[in-house]
Coordinates of C-alpha atoms in Angstrom, one line a residue:
E1 CA 9.5 -10.4 19.0
D2 CA 7.0 -11.5 21.5
G3 CA 4.3 -13.7 21.7
S4 CA 4.2 -18.1 21.1
R5 CA 1.6 -19.2 18.6
E6 CA 1.1 -24.1 18.8
L7 CA 1.8 -25.5 15.8
D8 CA 1.5 -29.2 14.4
G9 CA 3.7 -28.6 11.5
D10 CA 5.4 -26.4 8.9
A11 CA 6.3 -22.8 10.5
L12 CA 8.1 -19.5 9.5
F13 CA 10.1 -16.7 11.3
I14 CA 11.0 -14.2 9.1
P15 CA 13.1 -11.2 11.1
M16 CA 12.9 -7.2 10.4
N17 CA 14.8 -6.0 8.1
G18 CA 16.0 -9.3 7.4
T19 CA 19.4 -9.7 3.6
P20 CA 16.8 -10.1 0.5
A21 CA 17.8 -13.5 0.3
M22 CA 15.6 -14.1 2.8
G23 CA 12.8 -13.2 0.3
A24 CA 14.5 -16.8 -2.2
L25 CA 14.8 -18.7 1.4
A26 CA 11.2 -18.0 2.6
A27 CA 10.1 -18.2 -1.2
R28 CA 11.4 -22.3 -1.7
A29 CA 10.6 -22.8 1.9
L30 CA 6.7 -21.2 0.2
L31 CA 7.0 -24.0 -2.8
Q32 CA 7.1 -27.0 -1.0
A33 CA 3.5 -26.3 0.8
P34 CA 0.6 -27.0 0.7
D35 CA -1.5 -24.7 -0.8
W36 CA 2.3 -22.1 -0.9
R37 CA 1.1 -21.0 2.7
L38 CA 3.1 -21.5 5.9
P39 CA 2.1 -19.6 9.8
L40 CA 4.6 -17.3 10.5
L41 CA 6.7 -17.2 14.0
P42 CA 5.3 -16.1 15.9
A43 CA 1.6 -15.4 14.1
G44 CA 0.5 -14.7 10.9
D45 CA 0.9 -16.4 7.8
M46 CA 2.7 -16.2 4.9
Y47 CA 1.9 -17.4 1.2
L48 CA 3.3 -17.1 -2.7
E49 CA 1.6 -16.4 -5.9
K50 CA 3.7 -17.0 -9.5
V51 CA 3.9 -13.7 -11.7
E52 CA 5.1 -14.8 -14.6
D53 CA 7.8 -16.8 -16.0
R54 CA 11.1 -14.1 -17.7
T55 CA 14.5 -14.8 -19.6
F56 CA 16.7 -12.0 -19.4
E57 CA 19.9 -11.3 -21.3
R58 CA 23.6 -10.5 -21.5
T59 CA 25.5 -10.2 -23.9
S60 CA 29.9 -11.7 -22.6
E61 CA 32.8 -12.4 -24.6
T62 CA 31.4 -16.4 -24.7
G63 CA 29.0 -14.8 -27.2
T64 CA 24.5 -14.2 -25.5
E65 CA 23.9 -16.4 -22.4
S66 CA 19.7 -16.1 -21.1
I67 CA 18.3 -17.7 -18.0
T68 CA 14.5 -17.5 -17.9
A69 CA 14.3 -16.5 -13.6
T70 CA 10.3 -16.2 -11.9
Q71 CA 8.1 -13.4 -10.3
Y72 CA 6.7 -14.3 -7.2
A73 CA 4.6 -12.0 -4.9
I74 CA 5.0 -12.3 -1.1
S75 CA 2.2 -11.6 1.1
G76 CA 1.9 -11.4 4.8
L77 CA 5.0 -9.3 5.8
G78 CA 3.5 -6.3 5.6
F79 CA 0.5 -4.4 3.8
S80 CA 1.6 -4.8 0.0
P81 CA 3.9 -8.3 -1.1
S82 CA 6.7 -8.5 -1.7
Y83 CA 8.7 -9.5 -5.1
V84 CA 11.7 -12.1 -5.5
W85 CA 13.3 -13.3 -9.2
L86 CA 14.0 -17.6 -9.1
D87 CA 15.8 -19.1 -11.0
E88 CA 15.0 -22.4 -13.6
A89 CA 16.5 -24.4 -10.4
G90 CA 14.5 -22.4 -7.8
L91 CA 17.6 -20.8 -6.9
Y92 CA 17.9 -17.3 -6.0
F93 CA 17.8 -14.0 -8.9
G94 CA 17.5 -11.3 -7.4
S95 CA 14.7 -8.8 -6.4
A96 CA 14.5 -4.8 -7.1
D97 CA 12.3 -2.1 -6.1
G98 CA 12.8 2.1 -5.7
W99 CA 15.5 1.6 -3.2
F100 CA 18.1 -1.1 -4.1
G101 CA 18.8 -3.7 -6.5
V102 CA 20.1 -7.4 -5.8
V103 CA 21.0 -9.5 -8.9
R104 CA 23.4 -12.1 -9.3
E105 CA 26.7 -11.3 -10.3
G106 CA 27.1 -10.1 -13.5
W107 CA 22.8 -10.0 -14.9
D108 CA 23.5 -6.6 -13.8
A109 CA 21.9 -5.0 -16.9
A110 CA 18.1 -7.6 -16.0
L111 CA 17.8 -4.7 -12.8
P112 CA 15.3 -1.9 -15.3
E113 CA 13.8 -4.3 -16.5
M114 CA 12.8 -6.5 -13.2
H115 CA 12.2 -3.6 -11.6
A116 CA 9.6 -2.7 -14.7
A117 CA 7.3 -6.1 -14.3
Q118 CA 7.8 -5.7 -10.2
Q119 CA 5.9 -2.0 -10.2
E120 CA 3.1 -3.3 -13.1
R121 CA 2.3 -6.6 -10.4
N122 CA 1.8 -3.7 -8.2
A123 CA -0.1 -1.3 -9.8
A124 CA -2.7 -4.2 -10.8
W125 CA -2.8 -5.2 -7.6
L126 CA -3.2 -2.2 -6.3
G127 CA -6.5 -1.4 -9.2
Q128 CA -7.8 -4.4 -7.8
L129 CA -7.6 -3.1 -3.8
A130 CA -9.1 0.5 -4.5
E131 CA -11.6 -1.5 -6.0
D132 CA -12.5 -3.7 -4.1
L133 CA -12.2 -2.2 -0.4
P134 CA -14.7 1.0 -0.6
E135 CA -18.2 0.6 -0.7
R136 CA -20.5 2.1 -3.6
P137 CA -23.6 2.8 -2.0
T138 CA -26.4 2.6 -5.1
V139 CA -28.6 4.9 -2.5
A140 CA -29.0 6.9 -0.6
V141 CA -26.6 6.6 3.1
A142 CA -28.6 8.3 5.7
I143 CA -26.9 8.5 9.0
Q144 CA -29.5 8.4 12.3
G145 CA -28.6 9.7 16.1
A146 CA -25.7 10.9 15.2
R147 CA -22.8 12.9 17.9
L148 CA -21.3 15.2 14.9
F149 CA -17.9 17.2 15.2
D150 CA -18.3 20.9 13.9
P151 CA -14.7 21.3 13.0
H152 CA -15.1 25.2 13.1
T153 CA -16.8 25.4 16.3
L154 CA -15.2 22.3 18.3
S155 CA -18.9 21.3 18.8
M156 CA -20.5 17.6 19.4
T157 CA -24.0 18.2 18.4
P158 CA -26.0 14.8 18.9
G159 CA -28.9 13.3 17.7
V160 CA -27.7 14.6 14.0
T161 CA -28.9 13.1 10.8
V162 CA -27.2 13.4 8.1
V163 CA -27.8 12.4 4.4
V164 CA -25.7 11.4 1.4
E165 CA -26.3 11.4 -1.8
G166 CA -23.5 9.8 -4.0
N167 CA -20.6 12.0 -3.7
R168 CA -22.4 14.9 -2.0
I169 CA -23.2 15.7 2.2
A170 CA -27.6 15.8 1.0
A171 CA -29.2 17.5 3.9
V172 CA -28.3 17.5 8.2
G173 CA -29.9 18.8 10.8
P174 CA -31.5 16.6 14.2
D175 CA -32.8 14.0 14.1
G176 CA -36.4 13.6 13.0
E177 CA -36.5 16.6 10.5
V178 CA -33.6 15.9 8.1
S179 CA -36.1 14.9 4.9
I180 CA -35.3 10.7 4.4
P181 CA -35.7 9.2 0.8
S182 CA -37.8 6.2 1.5
E183 CA -35.3 3.6 -0.9
A184 CA -32.6 4.7 1.8
R185 CA -30.3 3.0 3.0
V186 CA -30.4 3.7 7.6
V187 CA -27.5 3.5 9.7
D188 CA -27.2 3.5 13.5
A189 CA -25.2 5.7 14.9
E190 CA -27.2 6.3 18.9
G191 CA -23.9 6.5 20.8
K192 CA -21.2 7.2 17.8
T193 CA -19.7 10.5 17.0
L194 CA -19.5 11.2 13.4
L195 CA -16.7 13.4 12.2
P196 CA -16.0 15.0 8.0
G197 CA -12.8 12.8 7.9
L198 CA -9.9 11.7 10.3
F199 CA -6.4 13.2 10.0
D200 CA -3.5 11.5 10.2
M201 CA -0.6 13.5 11.6
H202 CA 2.8 12.0 10.2
V203 CA 3.5 10.2 6.5
H204 CA 5.6 9.2 4.9
L205 CA 3.3 7.9 2.3
S206 CA 3.7 5.1 -1.2
P207 CA 1.9 4.1 -2.9
I208 CA -0.8 2.0 -1.2
D209 CA -1.1 4.7 1.9
G210 CA -3.8 6.8 -0.3
V211 CA -5.5 2.9 -0.5
L212 CA -6.0 2.3 2.6
H213 CA -6.2 5.8 4.7
M214 CA -9.0 6.6 2.2
A215 CA -10.8 2.1 3.5
A216 CA -9.9 3.7 7.2
G217 CA -11.3 6.4 7.1
V218 CA -8.8 9.3 6.7
T219 CA -9.4 11.4 4.2
T220 CA -7.0 14.4 5.0
V221 CA -2.5 13.9 5.4
R222 CA 0.5 15.7 7.2
G223 CA 3.3 14.9 4.7
P224 CA 6.7 16.2 7.5
R225 CA 7.8 18.3 5.1
S226 CA 10.6 16.6 3.8
V227 CA 12.1 17.9 0.9
R228 CA 14.7 16.1 -1.5
R229 CA 17.6 18.9 -3.2
A230 CA 18.4 18.3 -6.3
D231 CA 22.4 17.0 -5.7
Q232 CA 20.5 14.8 -3.3
G233 CA 18.7 12.7 -6.6
A234 CA 16.1 9.9 -5.9
G235 CA 16.5 8.4 -2.9
G236 CA 16.6 9.1 0.6
H237 CA 14.6 11.7 2.3
G238 CA 15.9 14.9 1.6
S239 CA 17.1 17.8 3.6
R240 CA 15.0 19.4 5.9
D241 CA 13.4 22.9 5.1
P242 CA 11.8 24.0 9.0
G243 CA 8.7 26.1 7.2
V244 CA 5.5 25.3 7.1
D245 CA 3.9 21.5 8.4
C246 CA 2.6 20.4 4.1
P247 CA -1.8 18.2 4.5
L248 CA -1.8 17.2 1.8
R249 CA -5.9 15.8 0.6
L250 CA -6.0 13.1 -0.5
T251 CA -8.5 13.9 -4.0
G252 CA -8.5 11.7 -7.2
L253 CA -6.7 9.2 -5.7
R254 CA -5.7 7.0 -8.3
A255 CA -4.1 3.4 -6.7
D256 CA -3.2 1.9 -10.1
Q257 CA -1.4 5.0 -10.0
D258 CA 1.9 6.6 -8.0
L259 CA 0.2 8.3 -5.9
Q260 CA -1.4 12.1 -6.4
L261 CA -1.4 14.7 -4.3
D262 CA -3.0 17.9 -3.8
R263 CA -1.8 21.1 -1.6
D264 CA -3.8 23.9 -2.9
G265 CA -3.9 22.6 -6.5
A266 CA 0.3 21.8 -6.5
G267 CA 2.4 19.3 -4.5
T268 CA 3.7 15.4 -5.3
G269 CA 5.2 13.8 -3.4
H270 CA 5.8 10.1 -1.2
H271 CA 7.6 11.9 1.8
G272 CA 6.4 15.3 2.0
C273 CA 5.4 17.8 -0.9
R274 CA 7.7 19.0 -2.8
A275 CA 8.7 22.8 -2.4

């Protein structure tokens, strides 16, 4: 870490690749902070949200036991929240995700329910993000004065007007020669370049990536052809296939579900496309 900031109160330092218990320590510190928010070192802020209380049960030789744990969402460490469960005393009960899970000894059976609860909350969060991030114009949009890049001829054309109506390009032509609807929103692109969409040429996809790609103007991504063999199960990157790369179009994206990726009508995945 490199950086500094001036402080007038408490702050947190969270190491990269720390243990899962670091999430519990952070949550306990945030619960004591005003508005459940603390500055991070060397930069940034972290805040806490309560998701739900949930009771888990287990059967042992002494009978049935139960424990009530609270799921918290911690934001500020990455693009999406991380989740941690604390018991009624505020002590670490566990956390779970698609890669691994940690839970208090003897409560292993609670992990699938914890994971499902975290996925449910994350899906709702992603769905809201997908509603909040996009700009959905209710009138036509006319972009004027742009330098237009043509990927077919690899050429730049200055002084171009592009009219977009809904999700379709309605007209393209030289400035002053394109009919612009009277109610259109006009964008002055003088000195700027207009592209048909950015490409991210190396991705390892997770559920949030499609939403953030689209918000940043990335409409096509390239997975490095990471294919899982059946005997490797669902975890890990799988074996490398030396075949062609896999361009994936972010079409029909729904942020409240797993990424639905299309390569000429076939293939889904998180780290590349299916062979």
